CSV table of C-alpha atoms in Angstrom, one decimal:
chain,number,residue,atom,x,y,z
K,17,UNK,CA,1.6,92.5,16.2
K,18,UNK,CA,-1.3,91.4,18.4
K,19,UNK,CA,-4.6,92.5,19.6
K,20,UNK,CA,-3.3,94.2,22.8
K,21,UNK,CA,-0.5,96.2,21.2
K,22,UNK,CA,-2.8,97.1,18.3
K,23,UNK,CA,-5.3,98.4,20.8
K,24,UNK,CA,-2.7,100.3,22.7
K,25,UNK,CA,-1.4,101.8,19.4
K,26,UNK,CA,-4.9,102.8,18.3
K,27,UNK,CA,-5.7,104.4,21.6
K,28,UNK,CA,-2.5,106.3,21.7
K,29,UNK,CA,-3.1,107.4,18.1
K,30,UNK,CA,-6.5,108.8,19.0
K,31,UNK,CA,-5.1,110.7,21.9
K,32,UNK,CA,-2.3,112.0,19.8
K,33,UNK,CA,-4.9,113.3,17.3
K,34,UNK,CA,-6.6,115.4,20.0
K,35,UNK,CA,-3.3,116.9,21.2
K,36,UNK,CA,-3.4,119.8,18.7
K,37,UNK,CA,-6.8,120.8,20.3
K,38,UNK,CA,-5.4,120.8,23.8
K,39,UNK,CA,-2.1,122.6,23.4
K,40,UNK,CA,-1.5,126.0,21.8
K,41,UNK,CA,2.2,126.0,20.9
K,42,UNK,CA,4.0,123.7,18.6
K,43,UNK,CA,6.6,123.0,21.3
K,44,UNK,CA,3.9,121.9,23.8
K,45,UNK,CA,2.3,119.6,21.1
K,46,UNK,CA,5.7,118.1,20.3
K,47,UNK,CA,6.5,117.5,23.9
K,48,UNK,CA,3.1,115.9,24.6
K,49,UNK,CA,3.4,113.7,21.5
K,50,UNK,CA,6.9,112.5,22.6
K,51,UNK,CA,5.7,111.7,26.1
K,52,UNK,CA,2.7,109.9,24.6
K,53,UNK,CA,5.0,107.8,22.3
K,54,UNK,CA,7.2,107.0,25.3
K,55,UNK,CA,4.2,105.8,27.2
K,56,UNK,CA,3.0,103.7,24.2
K,57,UNK,CA,6.4,102.1,24.0
K,58,UNK,CA,6.4,101.3,27.7
K,59,UNK,CA,2.8,99.8,27.6
K,60,UNK,CA,3.6,97.7,24.6
K,61,UNK,CA,6.8,96.5,26.1
K,62,UNK,CA,5.0,95.5,29.3
K,63,UNK,CA,2.3,93.8,27.3
K,64,UNK,CA,4.9,91.7,25.4
K,65,UNK,CA,6.6,90.8,28.6
K,66,UNK,CA,3.3,89.7,30.1
K,67,UNK,CA,2.5,87.6,27.0
K,68,UNK,CA,6.0,86.0,27.2
K,69,UNK,CA,5.4,85.0,30.8
K,70,UNK,CA,1.9,83.7,29.9
K,71,UNK,CA,3.3,81.6,27.1
K,72,UNK,CA,6.1,80.3,29.4
K,73,UNK,CA,3.5,79.3,32.0
K,74,UNK,CA,1.3,77.6,29.4
K,75,UNK,CA,4.4,75.8,28.2
K,76,UNK,CA,5.3,74.7,31.7
K,77,UNK,CA,1.8,73.1,32.1
K,78,UNK,CA,2.0,71.2,28.9
K,79,UNK,CA,5.6,70.0,29.7
K,80,UNK,CA,4.5,68.9,33.2
K,81,UNK,CA,1.7,66.9,31.6
K,82,UNK,CA,4.0,65.4,29.1
K,83,UNK,CA,6.4,64.3,31.8
K,84,UNK,CA,3.6,63.0,34.0
K,85,UNK,CA,3.6,59.7,35.7
K,86,UNK,CA,0.5,58.2,34.3
K,87,UNK,CA,-0.3,57.4,30.7
K,88,UNK,CA,-3.6,59.3,30.9
K,89,UNK,CA,-1.9,62.5,32.2
K,90,UNK,CA,0.5,62.5,29.4
K,91,UNK,CA,-2.0,61.8,26.6
K,92,UNK,CA,-5.4,63.2,27.5
K,93,UNK,CA,-5.0,66.2,25.1
K,94,UNK,CA,-4.0,64.2,22.0
K,95,UNK,CA,-6.7,61.5,22.8
K,96,UNK,CA,-9.3,64.3,23.1
K,97,UNK,CA,-8.3,65.8,19.8
K,98,UNK,CA,-8.3,62.4,18.1
K,99,UNK,CA,-11.8,61.7,19.4
K,100,UNK,CA,-13.0,65.0,17.9
K,101,UNK,CA,-11.3,64.3,14.6
K,102,UNK,CA,-12.9,60.8,14.5
K,103,UNK,CA,-16.4,62.3,15.1
K,104,UNK,CA,-15.9,64.8,12.4
K,105,UNK,CA,-14.5,62.2,10.0
K,106,UNK,CA,-17.4,59.9,10.7
K,107,UNK,CA,-19.8,62.7,9.9
K,108,UNK,CA,-18.1,63.3,6.6
K,109,UNK,CA,-18.5,59.6,5.8
K,110,UNK,CA,-22.2,59.8,6.5
K,111,UNK,CA,-22.2,58.2,9.9
K,112,UNK,CA,-24.0,60.4,12.3
K,113,UNK,CA,-24.7,59.9,16.0
K,114,UNK,CA,-28.4,59.6,16.7
K,115,UNK,CA,-29.9,62.7,18.2
K,116,UNK,CA,-26.9,64.9,17.6
K,117,UNK,CA,-27.9,68.3,16.3
K,118,UNK,CA,-26.2,70.5,13.7
K,119,UNK,CA,-25.2,72.9,16.4
K,120,UNK,CA,-23.5,70.1,18.3
K,121,UNK,CA,-21.5,69.2,15.3
K,122,UNK,CA,-20.6,72.8,14.7
K,123,UNK,CA,-19.4,73.0,18.4
K,124,UNK,CA,-17.2,70.0,17.7
K,125,UNK,CA,-15.7,71.8,14.7
K,126,UNK,CA,-15.1,74.9,16.9
K,127,UNK,CA,-13.4,72.7,19.6
K,128,UNK,CA,-11.3,71.1,17.0
K,129,UNK,CA,-10.2,74.5,15.6
K,130,UNK,CA,-9.4,75.8,19.1
K,131,UNK,CA,-7.5,72.6,20.0
K,132,UNK,CA,-5.4,72.5,16.9
K,133,UNK,CA,-5.0,76.2,16.4
K,134,UNK,CA,-4.3,76.8,20.1
K,135,UNK,CA,-1.5,74.3,20.1
K,136,UNK,CA,0.1,75.4,16.9
K,137,UNK,CA,-0.3,79.1,17.6
K,138,UNK,CA,0.7,78.7,21.2
K,139,UNK,CA,3.9,76.8,20.4
K,140,UNK,CA,4.8,79.3,17.6
K,141,UNK,CA,4.1,82.3,19.9
K,142,UNK,CA,6.1,80.6,22.7
K,143,UNK,CA,9.1,80.5,20.4
K,144,UNK,CA,8.8,84.0,18.9
K,145,UNK,CA,7.6,86.0,21.9
K,146,UNK,CA,11.1,86.5,23.5
K,147,UNK,CA,12.5,87.6,20.1
K,148,UNK,CA,9.6,90.1,19.6
K,149,UNK,CA,10.2,91.5,23.0
K,150,UNK,CA,14.0,91.9,22.4
K,151,UNK,CA,13.3,93.5,19.0
K,152,UNK,CA,10.7,95.9,20.4
K,153,UNK,CA,13.1,96.9,23.3
K,154,UNK,CA,16.0,97.4,20.8
K,155,UNK,CA,13.8,99.5,18.6
K,156,UNK,CA,12.6,101.6,21.5
K,157,UNK,CA,16.2,102.1,22.7
K,158,UNK,CA,17.5,103.0,19.2
K,159,UNK,CA,14.7,105.5,18.5
């Protein structure tokens, strides 16, 4: 699913593995595991709800910039990404900036990956986060 829910699941799994050492009867073990699974469901549900709110807030910022009054406010992100792409394309064509080190070019590549990946992943996650949350809640309610 994502890093946070995977971490929660792994942590709960490790705790569940130690339950047999802590409790003596099968009934106590089963009850403890059920309570642990309920806690895991609650934690993951809260994490997904938080991420949905985070994506909504990020979306609001981008939409506010897109509806901004000035040309620069509306277009600074695309202009920045086009600048990075131009610098990378120039390097591929053999045109290099004087005094620019290899590590600086690698930093440009990283910024480009973050910029493009963040936009695409952010928009995708913004669209699917509410559906994931509903699906998780339905699954927890149906179990």
